[in-house]
Coordinates of C-alpha atoms and ligand atoms in Angstrom, one line a residue:
M1 CA 67.0 40.2 -45.9
A2 CA 65.0 43.1 -47.3
R3 CA 64.6 41.2 -50.6
K4 CA 63.1 38.2 -48.9
I5 CA 60.4 40.1 -47.1
K6 CA 59.5 41.8 -50.2
S7 CA 59.0 38.7 -52.2
S8 CA 56.9 37.0 -49.6
D9 CA 54.7 40.0 -49.3
I10 CA 54.0 39.9 -53.0
E11 CA 53.2 36.2 -52.8
K12 CA 50.7 36.9 -50.0
S13 CA 49.0 39.7 -51.6
S14 CA 48.7 38.0 -55.0
F15 CA 47.0 35.1 -53.3
K16 CA 44.6 37.3 -51.3
F17 CA 43.6 39.8 -54.0
P18 CA 41.5 37.5 -56.3
Y19 CA 39.9 35.9 -53.3
F20 CA 38.8 39.2 -52.0
S21 CA 37.5 40.6 -55.3
V22 CA 35.5 37.5 -56.0
S23 CA 33.7 37.4 -52.6
G24 CA 33.3 41.2 -52.6
G25 CA 31.9 41.2 -56.1
L26 CA 29.5 38.4 -55.3
F27 CA 28.3 40.4 -52.3
I28 CA 27.6 43.5 -54.3
V29 CA 25.7 41.5 -57.0
I30 CA 23.5 39.9 -54.3
L31 CA 22.9 43.2 -52.6
F32 CA 22.0 44.8 -55.9
S33 CA 19.6 42.2 -57.0
V34 CA 17.8 42.3 -53.7
L35 CA 17.5 46.1 -53.6
W36 CA 17.1 47.0 -57.2
R37 CA 13.4 46.4 -57.8
P38 CA 12.0 47.7 -54.5
L39 CA 14.2 50.8 -54.8
N40 CA 12.7 51.7 -58.2
L41 CA 9.2 50.8 -57.3
D42 CA 9.5 53.0 -54.3
R43 CA 10.8 56.0 -56.1
T44 CA 8.4 55.9 -59.0
V45 CA 4.6 56.1 -58.8
Y46 CA 2.7 55.3 -61.9
V47 CA -0.4 57.4 -62.2
P48 CA -2.8 56.2 -64.9
L49 CA -4.9 59.2 -65.7
T50 CA -7.3 60.1 -68.5
P51 CA -6.2 59.1 -72.0
Q52 CA -4.8 62.5 -72.7
A53 CA -2.3 62.3 -69.9
E54 CA -0.4 59.1 -69.5
T55 CA 2.1 60.4 -67.1
T56 CA 4.8 59.1 -64.9
V57 CA 5.3 61.1 -61.7
N58 CA 8.7 60.8 -60.0
N59 CA 8.4 62.0 -56.4
N60 CA 12.1 62.7 -55.9
T61 CA 12.8 65.0 -58.8
Q62 CA 10.7 68.0 -58.0
S63 CA 13.7 70.1 -57.2
S64 CA 15.6 69.3 -60.4
A65 CA 12.8 69.6 -62.8
T66 CA 13.8 68.4 -66.2
D67 CA 12.6 65.9 -68.7
D68 CA 15.9 64.2 -69.1
E69 CA 15.5 60.9 -67.4
K70 CA 12.3 59.0 -66.8
V71 CA 11.4 55.6 -65.6
E72 CA 8.1 54.1 -66.4
I73 CA 6.6 50.9 -65.0
V74 CA 5.6 48.6 -67.8
N75 CA 4.2 45.2 -66.7
G76 CA 5.6 45.7 -63.2
K77 CA 9.1 46.4 -64.4
P78 CA 10.9 49.7 -64.5
V79 CA 11.7 50.8 -68.0
V80 CA 13.8 53.8 -68.9
V81 CA 12.0 56.0 -71.4
T82 CA 14.5 56.7 -74.2
E83 CA 12.6 58.9 -76.5
S84 CA 12.6 62.6 -76.1
S85 CA 9.8 63.7 -73.9
D86 CA 9.2 66.9 -75.7
D87 CA 7.7 65.4 -78.8
P88 CA 4.5 67.2 -79.7
E89 CA 2.0 65.1 -81.6
D90 CA 1.2 68.1 -83.8
E91 CA 3.5 69.0 -86.6
I92 CA 3.8 72.6 -87.7
A93 CA 2.3 72.9 -91.1
K94 CA 4.6 74.0 -93.9
D95 CA 3.7 76.0 -96.9
E96 CA 5.2 76.8 -100.3
L97 CA 7.4 79.5 -98.9
D98 CA 8.9 77.2 -96.3
D99 CA 10.2 75.0 -99.1
I100 CA 11.9 78.0 -100.7
V101 CA 13.4 79.2 -97.4
D102 CA 14.4 75.6 -96.5
D103 CA 16.4 75.6 -99.7
K104 CA 15.8 72.2 -101.0
D105 CA 17.8 73.3 -104.0
N106 CA 21.2 71.8 -104.4
S107 CA 22.7 75.2 -105.2
V108 CA 22.8 78.0 -102.6
Q109 CA 24.0 81.6 -102.8
Y110 CA 24.5 83.3 -99.6
T111 CA 25.6 86.8 -98.6
I112 CA 27.8 87.1 -95.5
V113 CA 26.3 89.1 -92.6
R114 CA 27.8 90.1 -89.3
G115 CA 28.6 87.2 -87.0
D116 CA 28.7 84.6 -89.7
T117 CA 31.3 81.8 -89.8
L118 CA 31.5 79.5 -92.8
H119 CA 31.2 76.5 -90.5
D120 CA 27.9 77.8 -89.1
I121 CA 26.4 78.8 -92.4
L122 CA 27.1 75.4 -94.0
L123 CA 25.8 73.6 -90.9
R124 CA 22.6 75.6 -91.1
Y125 CA 22.1 74.4 -94.6
N126 CA 22.6 70.8 -93.6
V127 CA 25.9 70.4 -95.5
N128 CA 27.7 67.1 -94.6
R129 CA 29.8 67.8 -91.5
N130 CA 32.8 66.0 -92.8
D131 CA 32.9 68.1 -95.9
I132 CA 32.6 71.3 -93.7
Y133 CA 35.5 70.0 -91.6
Q134 CA 37.6 69.2 -94.7
L135 CA 37.0 72.5 -96.3
T136 CA 37.5 74.8 -93.3
T137 CA 40.5 73.0 -91.8
K138 CA 42.4 72.7 -95.1
F139 CA 41.8 76.3 -96.3
K140 CA 42.3 78.6 -93.3
Q141 CA 41.8 81.6 -95.5
L142 CA 38.1 80.8 -95.5
A143 CA 38.0 82.3 -92.0
N144 CA 38.4 85.7 -93.6
L145 CA 35.0 86.0 -95.1
R146 CA 33.8 89.7 -95.1
I147 CA 30.4 91.1 -94.6
G148 CA 28.7 91.6 -97.9
Q149 CA 30.8 89.0 -99.7
Q150 CA 29.0 86.2 -101.5
V151 CA 29.5 82.5 -101.2
S152 CA 27.8 79.8 -103.2
W153 CA 27.9 76.1 -103.2
T154 CA 26.3 73.0 -104.6
T155 CA 25.5 69.7 -102.9
D156 CA 24.3 66.4 -104.1
D157 CA 21.1 64.9 -102.9
N158 CA 22.8 63.5 -99.8
H159 CA 24.1 66.9 -98.7
N160 CA 27.6 66.2 -99.8
L161 CA 29.4 69.3 -100.8
Q162 CA 30.5 69.3 -104.5
T163 CA 31.8 72.8 -105.2
F164 CA 32.1 75.9 -103.1
S165 CA 32.9 79.4 -104.4
W166 CA 33.9 82.5 -102.6
T167 CA 33.6 85.9 -104.4
I168 CA 36.2 88.1 -102.8
S169 CA 35.7 90.8 -105.4
S170 CA 34.0 90.9 -108.8
N171 CA 37.1 89.7 -110.5
N172 CA 38.6 87.5 -107.8
I173 CA 36.8 84.3 -107.2
R174 CA 38.1 81.3 -105.3
I175 CA 36.6 77.9 -106.2
Y176 CA 36.9 74.8 -104.1
E177 CA 36.1 71.6 -106.0
K178 CA 35.8 68.2 -104.5
S179 CA 38.1 65.7 -106.0
G180 CA 37.9 62.3 -104.3
D181 CA 37.2 63.2 -100.7
K182 CA 39.4 66.2 -100.7
F183 CA 38.9 69.8 -101.9
V184 CA 41.1 71.5 -104.5
E185 CA 41.3 75.2 -104.7
S186 CA 41.5 77.2 -107.9
S187 CA 40.9 80.9 -108.5
E188 CA 39.3 82.7 -111.3
T189 CA 40.5 86.1 -112.2
V190 CA 38.5 86.4 -115.4
E191 CA 36.8 89.8 -115.6
A192 CA 33.3 89.2 -114.5
V193 CA 30.5 90.5 -116.6
P194 CA 28.0 92.1 -114.2
Q195 CA 24.6 92.8 -115.5
D196 CA 22.1 95.0 -113.8
I197 CA 18.7 93.5 -114.3
V198 CA 15.2 94.8 -113.4
I199 CA 12.5 92.2 -113.1
K200 CA 8.9 93.0 -112.8
G201 CA 5.8 91.0 -112.2
E202 CA 2.2 90.8 -111.0
I203 CA 0.6 88.4 -108.6
K204 CA -1.7 86.1 -110.6
N205 CA -1.4 83.0 -108.5
S206 CA 1.1 83.2 -105.6
F207 CA 4.3 85.2 -105.0
V208 CA 6.5 82.1 -105.4
S209 CA 5.1 80.9 -108.6
D210 CA 4.7 84.3 -110.2
A211 CA 8.2 85.3 -109.2
R212 CA 9.6 82.1 -110.7
K213 CA 7.6 82.8 -113.9
S214 CA 9.1 86.3 -114.1
G215 CA 12.6 84.8 -114.2
L216 CA 13.7 85.0 -110.5
T217 CA 15.6 81.9 -109.2
S218 CA 14.7 80.1 -106.0
N219 CA 17.6 81.7 -104.2
E220 CA 16.6 85.2 -105.3
I221 CA 13.0 84.5 -104.1
A222 CA 14.3 83.2 -100.8
I223 CA 16.4 86.4 -100.3
I224 CA 13.4 88.5 -101.0
T225 CA 11.1 86.6 -98.6
R226 CA 13.8 86.7 -95.9
A227 CA 14.5 90.4 -96.4
L228 CA 10.9 91.4 -96.0
Q229 CA 9.8 88.6 -93.6
W230 CA 9.1 91.0 -90.7
R231 CA 7.1 93.5 -92.7
L232 CA 5.1 91.5 -95.0
D233 CA 3.2 88.2 -94.9
F234 CA 3.7 86.9 -98.4
R235 CA 0.7 84.6 -98.1
R236 CA -1.5 87.6 -97.8
L237 CA -0.5 89.1 -101.2
Q238 CA -3.6 89.5 -103.4
I239 CA -4.1 89.0 -107.1
G240 CA -3.1 92.2 -108.8
D241 CA -0.4 93.1 -106.3
K242 CA 2.9 93.9 -108.0
F243 CA 6.6 93.4 -107.5
S244 CA 9.7 94.9 -108.9
V245 CA 13.3 93.7 -108.3
V246 CA 16.8 95.1 -109.1
L247 CA 19.6 92.6 -109.3
T248 CA 23.2 92.3 -110.4
R249 CA 23.9 89.0 -112.0
E250 CA 27.4 87.9 -112.7
M251 CA 28.5 85.1 -115.0
H252 CA 31.8 83.4 -114.5
G253 CA 32.7 80.8 -117.0
K254 CA 29.8 78.5 -118.0
S255 CA 28.3 77.2 -114.8
L256 CA 28.9 79.7 -112.1
S257 CA 26.5 82.5 -111.8
N258 CA 26.3 84.9 -108.9
S259 CA 23.5 87.3 -108.2
Q260 CA 23.0 90.0 -105.7
L261 CA 19.6 91.5 -104.9
L262 CA 20.1 95.2 -104.8
G263 CA 16.5 96.2 -104.0
V264 CA 12.9 95.0 -104.1
R265 CA 9.6 96.8 -103.9
I266 CA 6.3 95.0 -103.4
K267 CA 3.0 96.7 -103.7
N268 CA 0.4 95.1 -101.5
G269 CA -2.9 96.9 -102.0
T270 CA -2.1 100.5 -101.5
K271 CA 1.0 99.8 -99.4
D272 CA 4.6 99.7 -100.7
Y273 CA 7.3 97.6 -99.1
Y274 CA 10.9 98.2 -99.9
A275 CA 14.1 96.3 -99.0
I276 CA 17.3 97.9 -100.2
L277 CA 20.8 96.4 -99.8
A278 CA 23.3 98.4 -97.7
D279 CA 27.1 98.2 -97.7
D280 CA 27.0 96.0 -94.5
G281 CA 25.2 93.2 -96.5
K282 CA 21.9 93.7 -94.8
Y283 CA 18.6 95.0 -96.1
Y284 CA 16.9 98.2 -94.8
D285 CA 13.7 100.0 -95.7
I286 CA 13.8 103.1 -97.9
N287 CA 14.3 105.3 -94.8
A288 CA 17.3 103.3 -93.6
N289 CA 15.3 101.6 -90.8
S290 CA 16.0 98.0 -89.9
L291 CA 13.9 95.3 -91.5
S292 CA 14.7 92.8 -88.8
Q293 CA 13.1 92.3 -85.5
S294 CA 14.7 91.8 -82.1
F295 CA 14.1 88.8 -79.9
F296 CA 14.2 88.3 -76.2
R297 CA 16.8 85.7 -75.1
Y298 CA 14.4 84.3 -72.5
P299 CA 10.7 83.7 -72.6
L300 CA 10.4 84.7 -69.0
A301 CA 10.2 88.1 -67.2
K302 CA 13.0 87.0 -64.8
K303 CA 16.0 84.9 -65.4
A304 CA 15.6 81.4 -64.3
R305 CA 17.9 78.4 -63.6
V306 CA 18.5 76.2 -66.6
S307 CA 17.8 72.6 -65.4
S308 CA 18.7 71.0 -68.7
G309 CA 20.5 72.6 -71.6
F310 CA 20.3 72.3 -75.3
N311 CA 22.0 69.1 -76.5
P312 CA 21.3 67.6 -79.9
R313 CA 23.7 64.7 -79.3
R314 CA 22.7 64.0 -75.8
L315 CA 23.5 60.5 -74.8
H316 CA 21.0 58.8 -72.5
P317 CA 22.8 57.9 -69.3
V318 CA 21.4 54.4 -69.2
T319 CA 20.8 53.3 -72.7
G320 CA 23.7 55.2 -74.3
Q321 CA 21.4 56.1 -77.2
I322 CA 21.1 59.5 -78.6
A323 CA 18.1 61.3 -77.3
P324 CA 18.4 64.9 -78.4
H325 CA 17.2 67.6 -76.1
N326 CA 16.1 70.2 -78.7
G327 CA 15.5 73.0 -76.2
V328 CA 16.3 74.5 -72.9
D329 CA 14.5 73.6 -69.6
F330 CA 13.9 76.5 -67.2
A331 CA 13.2 75.5 -63.6
V332 CA 10.2 77.7 -62.8
S333 CA 7.3 77.0 -60.5
R334 CA 3.9 76.3 -61.8
G335 CA 1.9 79.4 -62.9
T336 CA 5.0 81.5 -64.0
P337 CA 4.0 83.8 -66.9
V338 CA 5.5 82.7 -70.2
L339 CA 6.2 85.5 -72.7
S340 CA 6.5 85.4 -76.5
V341 CA 10.2 86.2 -77.3
G342 CA 9.2 88.1 -80.4
N343 CA 6.3 89.3 -82.6
G344 CA 4.7 86.5 -84.5
E345 CA 1.7 84.4 -85.2
V346 CA 0.5 81.5 -83.1
V347 CA 0.5 78.4 -85.2
I348 CA -0.3 75.8 -82.6
A349 CA -1.9 76.2 -79.1
K350 CA -3.2 72.9 -77.7
Y351 CA -2.5 69.8 -75.7
S352 CA -0.1 67.7 -77.7
G353 CA 1.2 64.3 -76.5
S354 CA 4.2 64.3 -74.3
A355 CA 4.7 68.0 -74.8
G356 CA 1.6 68.7 -72.7
N357 CA 0.0 72.1 -73.3
Y358 CA 2.0 73.3 -76.2
I359 CA 2.4 76.6 -78.1
A360 CA 4.3 77.2 -81.3
I361 CA 4.8 80.7 -82.7
R362 CA 6.1 81.6 -86.1
H363 CA 8.2 84.8 -86.2
G364 CA 8.7 86.0 -89.8
R365 CA 9.8 83.3 -92.2
Q366 CA 12.9 81.8 -90.6
Y367 CA 12.2 81.7 -86.9
M368 CA 9.9 79.6 -84.8
T369 CA 9.6 79.2 -81.0
T370 CA 7.9 76.5 -79.0
Y371 CA 6.8 76.4 -75.4
M372 CA 5.9 73.1 -73.7
H373 CA 4.5 71.5 -70.5
L374 CA 2.4 74.6 -69.9
D375 CA -0.2 74.7 -67.1
K376 CA -2.4 77.1 -69.1
I377 CA -2.5 78.3 -72.7
L378 CA -3.6 81.9 -73.1
V379 CA -3.6 82.3 -76.9
K380 CA -5.3 80.8 -79.9
P381 CA -4.0 79.5 -83.2
G382 CA -3.9 82.2 -85.8
Q383 CA -3.6 85.0 -83.2
Q384 CA -0.9 87.7 -83.7
V385 CA 1.3 88.2 -80.7
K386 CA 3.7 90.9 -79.8
Q387 CA 7.1 90.5 -78.2
G388 CA 6.6 90.2 -74.4
D389 CA 2.9 89.2 -74.6
K390 CA 1.9 86.7 -71.9
I391 CA 1.0 83.6 -73.9
G392 CA 0.7 81.0 -71.1
L393 CA 1.5 79.9 -67.6
S394 CA 4.3 77.4 -67.0
G395 CA 3.4 74.0 -65.6
N396 CA 4.0 70.3 -65.5
T397 CA 1.7 68.8 -68.2
G398 CA 2.6 66.0 -70.6
R399 CA 5.5 63.8 -69.9
S400 CA 7.4 65.9 -67.4
T401 CA 9.1 65.1 -64.1
G402 CA 8.4 68.4 -62.4
P403 CA 7.3 72.0 -63.1
H404 CA 9.4 73.5 -65.8
L405 CA 9.3 75.3 -69.1
H406 CA 10.8 73.6 -72.1
F407 CA 11.6 76.3 -74.7
E408 CA 12.8 75.8 -78.3
L409 CA 14.1 78.1 -81.0
H410 CA 14.1 76.9 -84.6
I411 CA 15.9 78.7 -87.4
N412 CA 15.1 77.5 -90.9
N413 CA 13.2 74.6 -89.3
K414 CA 16.2 73.4 -87.4
P415 CA 16.4 73.6 -83.6
V416 CA 19.3 75.7 -82.3
N417 CA 20.5 76.6 -78.8
P418 CA 18.3 79.5 -77.8
L419 CA 20.8 80.7 -75.2
T420 CA 23.7 81.1 -77.7
A421 CA 22.1 81.4 -81.2
S422 CA 22.8 84.7 -83.0
L423 CA 19.5 86.6 -83.0
P424 CA 18.7 89.4 -85.4
I425 CA 19.3 92.9 -84.0
S426 CA 16.9 95.6 -85.1
E427 CA 19.1 98.7 -85.5
G428 CA 18.7 101.2 -88.3
L429 CA 21.6 102.9 -90.0
T430 CA 22.9 106.2 -88.5
G431 CA 25.5 108.8 -89.4
K432 CA 27.7 108.4 -92.5
S433 CA 26.4 104.9 -93.3
K434 CA 22.8 106.3 -93.3
K435 CA 23.7 109.1 -95.6
A436 CA 25.5 106.8 -98.0
F437 CA 22.6 104.4 -97.9
L438 CA 19.9 107.0 -98.6
S439 CA 21.6 108.2 -101.8
K440 CA 22.0 104.6 -102.9
A441 CA 18.4 103.8 -102.1
K442 CA 17.2 106.8 -104.1
N443 CA 19.0 105.5 -107.2
I444 CA 17.7 101.9 -106.7
S445 CA 14.2 102.9 -105.9
S446 CA 14.0 105.0 -109.0
Q447 CA 14.4 101.8 -111.0
L448 CA 11.7 99.9 -108.9
T449 CA 8.8 101.0 -111.0
F450 CA 5.9 98.9 -112.2
Ligands
LIG1 ZN1 13.2 69.9 -72.1

């Protein structure tokens, strides 16, 4: 009896189910096609303004100000804007030093500093992600990099990793070589031949070309410009200025050469600039003061809500295409003071396409910050700014769906998440490490003559 009821129930429902879903689906399709266009036209008001501001104003998104999703009306039809809305028209000009710091070279030497992971370092230098994955997952020991140790690697023109070497100590070097699409580890325990070298030169043309002529490699020049980036603007060096460098270069086998910059002195006019390597792998001036500069985490006096986070692989909710969000959006009302996160030089301050009123500030050689959709710009290109200076007022200019501040941080010309990026800490040495450093600095600086 129970069986009979069951089977007839199943028959009934299997008959009714498709009938229901077809008629229900049809109803939804009809409802959707009736409501779709008026709904969108209602929500979005197209405001054709002056040529400099072709803006879409979306009335309903004032509360969640962001530049994530936009709908524009083109020929009477709503079209979702897929490109990033924070694209300034003005590109930040590069110079000779940028190319050095960018490291277009296929071979890189790098000294481990606090907070480094191999994954992050290689990513920063645009090494192929798959190679990074292969290397770091297969060789777990590479998680044990120590501050001050040197790693070096070579890539081909397509950023594929060819060889990677890790100098654990001067006579213990691990080498990872690509064979097929895998890496093979070997170690070299050949006694290294370290050579202390002093290189001297004079500025006749530019620091980069004269340093190259004197025998310094691109990597060594990059280390020098990075170490002194907060103290000295290398572009302002004059003809007749001098430099002196102490290095240890180690040869391992035929092709592998490691070098370590122990100290550098640059004489600019009557002023001397020193960078001396300490045991922590960082450079300090001759009095053990930090050569780096601190950054504010936020370009605002008060913490504000993040309405859209950093997301380089952001998928557009409608098109499914990648539309990276290279910065962070802070939901702040129009007129909120915007502060420079660090000392630097204003390189761009103007209205620039969908970025609206736009400021770009260069901090040293490796860091750049940008500020977009401002209501007012309070600085000029070429102006030097200090950390905390009011550079503008936040707004809603350019292609923006409501008042907010779009803020970007670039390290080595690559956008990074400003909320999580490791930022330089400006702390000098103290106590025992200061004492050890000062005696080392005395020895090195005595070699840094002209
Ligand atoms: Zn944004």
